[in-house]
PDB file of C-alpha atoms in Angstrom:
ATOM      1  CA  UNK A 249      14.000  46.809 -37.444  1.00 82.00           C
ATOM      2  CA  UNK A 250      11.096  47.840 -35.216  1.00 90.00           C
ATOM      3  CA  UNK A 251       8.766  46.843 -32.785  1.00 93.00           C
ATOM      4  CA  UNK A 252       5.631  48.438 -31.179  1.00 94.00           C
ATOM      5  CA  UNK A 253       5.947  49.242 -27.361  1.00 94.00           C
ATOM      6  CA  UNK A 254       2.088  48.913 -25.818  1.00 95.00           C
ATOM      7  CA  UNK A 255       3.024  51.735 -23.121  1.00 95.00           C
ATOM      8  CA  UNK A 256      -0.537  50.258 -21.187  1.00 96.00           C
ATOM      9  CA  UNK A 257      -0.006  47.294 -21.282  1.00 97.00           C
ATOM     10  CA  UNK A 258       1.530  46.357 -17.878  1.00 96.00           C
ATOM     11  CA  UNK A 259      -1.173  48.321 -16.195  1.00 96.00           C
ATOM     12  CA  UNK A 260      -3.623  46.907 -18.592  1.00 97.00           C
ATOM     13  CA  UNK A 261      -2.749  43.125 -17.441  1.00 98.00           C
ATOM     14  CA  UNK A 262      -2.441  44.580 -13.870  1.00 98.00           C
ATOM     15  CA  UNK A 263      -6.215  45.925 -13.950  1.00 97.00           C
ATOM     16  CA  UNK A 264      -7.425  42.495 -15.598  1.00 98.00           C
ATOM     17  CA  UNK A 265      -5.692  40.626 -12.665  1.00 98.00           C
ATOM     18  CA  UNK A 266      -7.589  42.813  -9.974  1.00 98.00           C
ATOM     19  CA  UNK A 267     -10.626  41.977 -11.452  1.00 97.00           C
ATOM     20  CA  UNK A 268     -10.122  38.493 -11.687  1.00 97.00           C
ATOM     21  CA  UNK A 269      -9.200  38.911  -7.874  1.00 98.00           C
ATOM     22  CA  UNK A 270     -12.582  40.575  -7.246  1.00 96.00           C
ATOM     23  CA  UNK A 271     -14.911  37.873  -8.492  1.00 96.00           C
ATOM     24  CA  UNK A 272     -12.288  35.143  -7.019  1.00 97.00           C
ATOM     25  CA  UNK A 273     -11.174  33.764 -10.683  1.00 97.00           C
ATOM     26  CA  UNK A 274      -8.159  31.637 -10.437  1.00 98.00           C
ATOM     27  CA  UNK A 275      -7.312  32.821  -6.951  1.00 98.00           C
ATOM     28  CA  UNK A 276      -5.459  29.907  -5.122  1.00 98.00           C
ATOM     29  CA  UNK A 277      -4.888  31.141  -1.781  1.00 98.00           C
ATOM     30  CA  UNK A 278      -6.428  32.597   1.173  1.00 98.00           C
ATOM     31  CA  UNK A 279      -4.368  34.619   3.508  1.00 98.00           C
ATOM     32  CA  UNK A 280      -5.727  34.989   7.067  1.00 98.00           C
ATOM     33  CA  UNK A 281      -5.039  37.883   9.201  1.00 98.00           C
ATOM     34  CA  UNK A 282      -6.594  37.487  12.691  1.00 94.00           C
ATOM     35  CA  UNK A 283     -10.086  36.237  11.643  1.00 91.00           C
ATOM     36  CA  UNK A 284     -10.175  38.520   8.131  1.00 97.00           C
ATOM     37  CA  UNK A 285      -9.409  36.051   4.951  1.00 98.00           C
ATOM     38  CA  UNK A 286      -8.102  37.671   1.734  1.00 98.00           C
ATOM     39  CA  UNK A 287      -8.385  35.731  -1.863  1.00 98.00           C
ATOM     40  CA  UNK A 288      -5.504  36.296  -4.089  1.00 98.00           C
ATOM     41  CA  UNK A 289      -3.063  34.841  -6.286  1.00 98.00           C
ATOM     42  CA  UNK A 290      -0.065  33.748  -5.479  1.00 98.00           C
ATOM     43  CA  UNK A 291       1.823  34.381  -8.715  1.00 98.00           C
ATOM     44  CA  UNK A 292       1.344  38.199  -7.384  1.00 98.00           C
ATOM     45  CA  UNK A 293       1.752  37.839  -4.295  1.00 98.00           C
ATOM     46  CA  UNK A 294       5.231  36.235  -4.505  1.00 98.00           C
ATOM     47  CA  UNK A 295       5.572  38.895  -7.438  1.00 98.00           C
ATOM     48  CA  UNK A 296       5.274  41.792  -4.706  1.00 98.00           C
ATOM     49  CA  UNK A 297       6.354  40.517  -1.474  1.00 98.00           C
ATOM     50  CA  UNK A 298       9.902  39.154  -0.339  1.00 98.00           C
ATOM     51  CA  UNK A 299       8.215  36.992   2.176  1.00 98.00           C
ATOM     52  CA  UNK A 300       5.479  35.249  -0.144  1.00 98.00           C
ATOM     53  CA  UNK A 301       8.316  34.462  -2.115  1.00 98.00           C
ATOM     54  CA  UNK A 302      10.104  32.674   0.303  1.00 98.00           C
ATOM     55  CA  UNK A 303       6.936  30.565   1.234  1.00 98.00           C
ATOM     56  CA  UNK A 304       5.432  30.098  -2.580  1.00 98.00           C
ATOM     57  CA  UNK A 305       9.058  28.621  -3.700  1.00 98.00           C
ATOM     58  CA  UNK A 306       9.212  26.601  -0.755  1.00 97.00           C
ATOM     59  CA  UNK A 307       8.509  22.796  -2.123  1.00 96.00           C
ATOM     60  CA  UNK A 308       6.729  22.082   1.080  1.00 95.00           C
ATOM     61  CA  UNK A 309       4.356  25.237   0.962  1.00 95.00           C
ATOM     62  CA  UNK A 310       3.757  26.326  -2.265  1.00 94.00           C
ATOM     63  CA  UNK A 311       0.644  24.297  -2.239  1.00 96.00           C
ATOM     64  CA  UNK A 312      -0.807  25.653   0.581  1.00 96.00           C
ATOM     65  CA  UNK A 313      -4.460  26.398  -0.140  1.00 97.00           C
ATOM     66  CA  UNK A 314      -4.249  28.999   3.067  1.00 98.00           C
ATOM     67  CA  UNK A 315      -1.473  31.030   5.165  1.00 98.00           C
ATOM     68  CA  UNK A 316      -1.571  32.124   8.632  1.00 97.00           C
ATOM     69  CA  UNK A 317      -0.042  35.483   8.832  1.00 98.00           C
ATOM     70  CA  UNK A 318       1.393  36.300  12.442  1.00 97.00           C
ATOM     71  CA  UNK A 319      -1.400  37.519  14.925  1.00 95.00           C
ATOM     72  CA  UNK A 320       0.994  41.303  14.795  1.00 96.00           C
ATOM     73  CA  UNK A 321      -0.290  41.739  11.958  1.00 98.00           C
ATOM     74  CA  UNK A 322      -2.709  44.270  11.378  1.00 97.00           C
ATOM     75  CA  UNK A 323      -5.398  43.255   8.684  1.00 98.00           C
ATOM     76  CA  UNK A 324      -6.317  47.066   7.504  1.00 97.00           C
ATOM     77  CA  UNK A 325      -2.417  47.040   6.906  1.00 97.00           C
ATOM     78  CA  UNK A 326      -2.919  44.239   5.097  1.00 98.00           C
ATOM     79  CA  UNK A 327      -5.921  45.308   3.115  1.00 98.00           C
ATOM     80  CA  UNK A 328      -4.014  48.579   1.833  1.00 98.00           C
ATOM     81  CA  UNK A 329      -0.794  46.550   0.862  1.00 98.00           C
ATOM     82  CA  UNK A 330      -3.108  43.990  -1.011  1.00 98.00           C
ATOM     83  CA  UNK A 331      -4.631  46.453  -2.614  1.00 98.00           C
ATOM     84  CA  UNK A 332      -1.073  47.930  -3.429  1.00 98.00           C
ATOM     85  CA  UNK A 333      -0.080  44.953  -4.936  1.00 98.00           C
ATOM     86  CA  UNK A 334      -2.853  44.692  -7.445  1.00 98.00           C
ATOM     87  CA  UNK A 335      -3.678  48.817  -8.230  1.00 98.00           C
ATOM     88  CA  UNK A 336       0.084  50.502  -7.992  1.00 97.00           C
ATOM     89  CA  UNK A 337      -1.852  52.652  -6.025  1.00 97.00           C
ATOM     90  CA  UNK A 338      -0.683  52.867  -1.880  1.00 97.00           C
ATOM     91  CA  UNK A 339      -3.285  54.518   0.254  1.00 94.00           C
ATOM     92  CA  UNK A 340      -1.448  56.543   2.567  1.00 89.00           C
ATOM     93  CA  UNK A 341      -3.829  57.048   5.981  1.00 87.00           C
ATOM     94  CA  UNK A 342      -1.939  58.990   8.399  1.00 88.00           C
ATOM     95  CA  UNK A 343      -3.751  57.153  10.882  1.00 92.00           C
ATOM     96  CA  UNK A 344      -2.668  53.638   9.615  1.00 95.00           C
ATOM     97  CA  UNK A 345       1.048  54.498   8.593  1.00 96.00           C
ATOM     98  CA  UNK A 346       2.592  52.715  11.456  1.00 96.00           C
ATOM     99  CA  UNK A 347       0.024  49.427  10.472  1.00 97.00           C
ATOM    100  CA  UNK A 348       0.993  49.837   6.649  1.00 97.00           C
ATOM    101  CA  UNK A 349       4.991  50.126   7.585  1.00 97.00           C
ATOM    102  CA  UNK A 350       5.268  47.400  10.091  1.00 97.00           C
ATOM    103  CA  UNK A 351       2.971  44.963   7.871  1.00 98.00           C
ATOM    104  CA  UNK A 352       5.343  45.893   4.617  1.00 98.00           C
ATOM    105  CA  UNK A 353       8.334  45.268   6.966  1.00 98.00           C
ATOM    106  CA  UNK A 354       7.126  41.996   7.596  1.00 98.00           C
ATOM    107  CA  UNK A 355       5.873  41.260   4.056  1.00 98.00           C
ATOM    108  CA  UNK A 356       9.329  42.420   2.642  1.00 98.00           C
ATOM    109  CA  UNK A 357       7.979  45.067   0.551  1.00 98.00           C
ATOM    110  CA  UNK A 358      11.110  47.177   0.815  1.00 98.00           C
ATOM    111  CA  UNK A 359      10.147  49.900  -1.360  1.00 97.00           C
ATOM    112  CA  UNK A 360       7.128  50.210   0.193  1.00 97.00           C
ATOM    113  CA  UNK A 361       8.928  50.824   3.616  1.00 97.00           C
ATOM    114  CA  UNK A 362      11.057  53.096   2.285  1.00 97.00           C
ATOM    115  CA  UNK A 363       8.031  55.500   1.024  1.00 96.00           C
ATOM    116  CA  UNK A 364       6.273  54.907   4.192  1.00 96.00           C
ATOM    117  CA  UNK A 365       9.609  55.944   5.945  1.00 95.00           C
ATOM    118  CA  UNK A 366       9.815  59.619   3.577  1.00 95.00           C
ATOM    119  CA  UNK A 367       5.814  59.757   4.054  1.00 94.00           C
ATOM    120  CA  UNK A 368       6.765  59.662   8.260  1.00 93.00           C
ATOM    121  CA  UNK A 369       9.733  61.988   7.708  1.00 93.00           C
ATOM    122  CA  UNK A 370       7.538  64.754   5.515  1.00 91.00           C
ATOM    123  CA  UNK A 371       4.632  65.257   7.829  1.00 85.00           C
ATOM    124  CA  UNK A 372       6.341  65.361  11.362  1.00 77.00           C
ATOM    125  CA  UNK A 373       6.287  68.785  11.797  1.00 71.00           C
TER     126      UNK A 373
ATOM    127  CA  UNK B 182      15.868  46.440 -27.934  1.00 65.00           C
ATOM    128  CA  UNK B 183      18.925  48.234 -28.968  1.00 72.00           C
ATOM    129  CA  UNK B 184      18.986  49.854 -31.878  1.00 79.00           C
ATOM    130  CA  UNK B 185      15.720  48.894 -32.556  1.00 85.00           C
ATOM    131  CA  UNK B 186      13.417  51.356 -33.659  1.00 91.00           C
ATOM    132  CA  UNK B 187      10.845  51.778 -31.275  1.00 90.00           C
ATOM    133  CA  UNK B 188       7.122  53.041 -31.556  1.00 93.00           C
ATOM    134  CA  UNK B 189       5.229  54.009 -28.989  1.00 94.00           C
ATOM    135  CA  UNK B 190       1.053  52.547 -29.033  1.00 94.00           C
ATOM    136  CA  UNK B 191      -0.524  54.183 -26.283  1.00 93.00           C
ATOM    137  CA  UNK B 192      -3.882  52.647 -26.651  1.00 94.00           C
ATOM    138  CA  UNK B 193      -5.184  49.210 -24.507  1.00 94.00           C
ATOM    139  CA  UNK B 194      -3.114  45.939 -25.280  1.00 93.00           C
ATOM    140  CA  UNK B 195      -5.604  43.718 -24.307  1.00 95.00           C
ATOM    141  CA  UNK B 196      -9.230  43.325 -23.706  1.00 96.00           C
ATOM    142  CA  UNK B 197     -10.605  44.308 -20.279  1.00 95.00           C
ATOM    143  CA  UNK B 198     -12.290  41.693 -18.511  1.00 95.00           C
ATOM    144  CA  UNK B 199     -15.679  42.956 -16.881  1.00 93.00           C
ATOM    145  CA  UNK B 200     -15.941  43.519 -13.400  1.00 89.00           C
ATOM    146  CA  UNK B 201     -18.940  41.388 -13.136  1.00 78.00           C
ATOM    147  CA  UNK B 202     -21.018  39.470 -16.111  1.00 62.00           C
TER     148      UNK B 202
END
């Protein structure tokens, strides 16, 4: 027997789902940090994050049409991690590390911690 | 997939949807 392994195709279906994201196809939620919204879909959100798990299989507030993240949280932090979720791709800003860490603590995006913990550890001098 | 014979196709899987029409 054999089958045919498409080596592209998770990134493939990842790339399609970004775009979709950027002209707001099928997105079903907004997620409001301070006064900045963000359009996404939950499937990847819950997909990516420990927390939007929690909420999206929550009977009461999966259909939530809009979450409040907590006022902490820091929406370029958020922007990068979004961005994360849908490119494989973390943008690394030594000036926004801290933002990016604490908002993926809170997000429960453990790996992501743990490479913004080594990324902390390799450039203190 | 064990034992199964496995090839590798490293072109697209799917079609790419456009970033705007």
């Amino acid at each position: 027997d054999s089958c045919i392994q498409f080596t592209r195709h998770a990134s493939d279906v990842l790339l399609n789902l970004n775009r979709l994201r950027s002209r707001d196809i099928l997105t079903d939620v907004t997620i409001l940090v301070n006064r900045q919204q963000f359009r996404a879909h939950k499937t990847v959100l819950m997909a990516c994050s420990g927390l939007f798990y929690s909420i999206f299989t929550d009977s009461l507030k999966c259909s939530l049409n809009a979450i409040s993240l907590d006022p902490k949280v820091d929406p370029d932090g958020f922007a990068i991690l979004l961005e994360f979720m849908y490119t494989s791709r973390l943008s690394l800003k030594e000036s926004l590390i801290m933002a990016i860490m604490n908002t993926a603590i809170y997000l429960q995006m453990d790996h992501v911690v743990d490479t913004c913990h080594r990324f902390i550890k390799s450039s203190d001098p | 997939y064990e034992g199964v014979n496995t090839i590798k196709e490293m072109g697209r899987s799917i079609h790419e949807i456009p970033r705007q029409d």
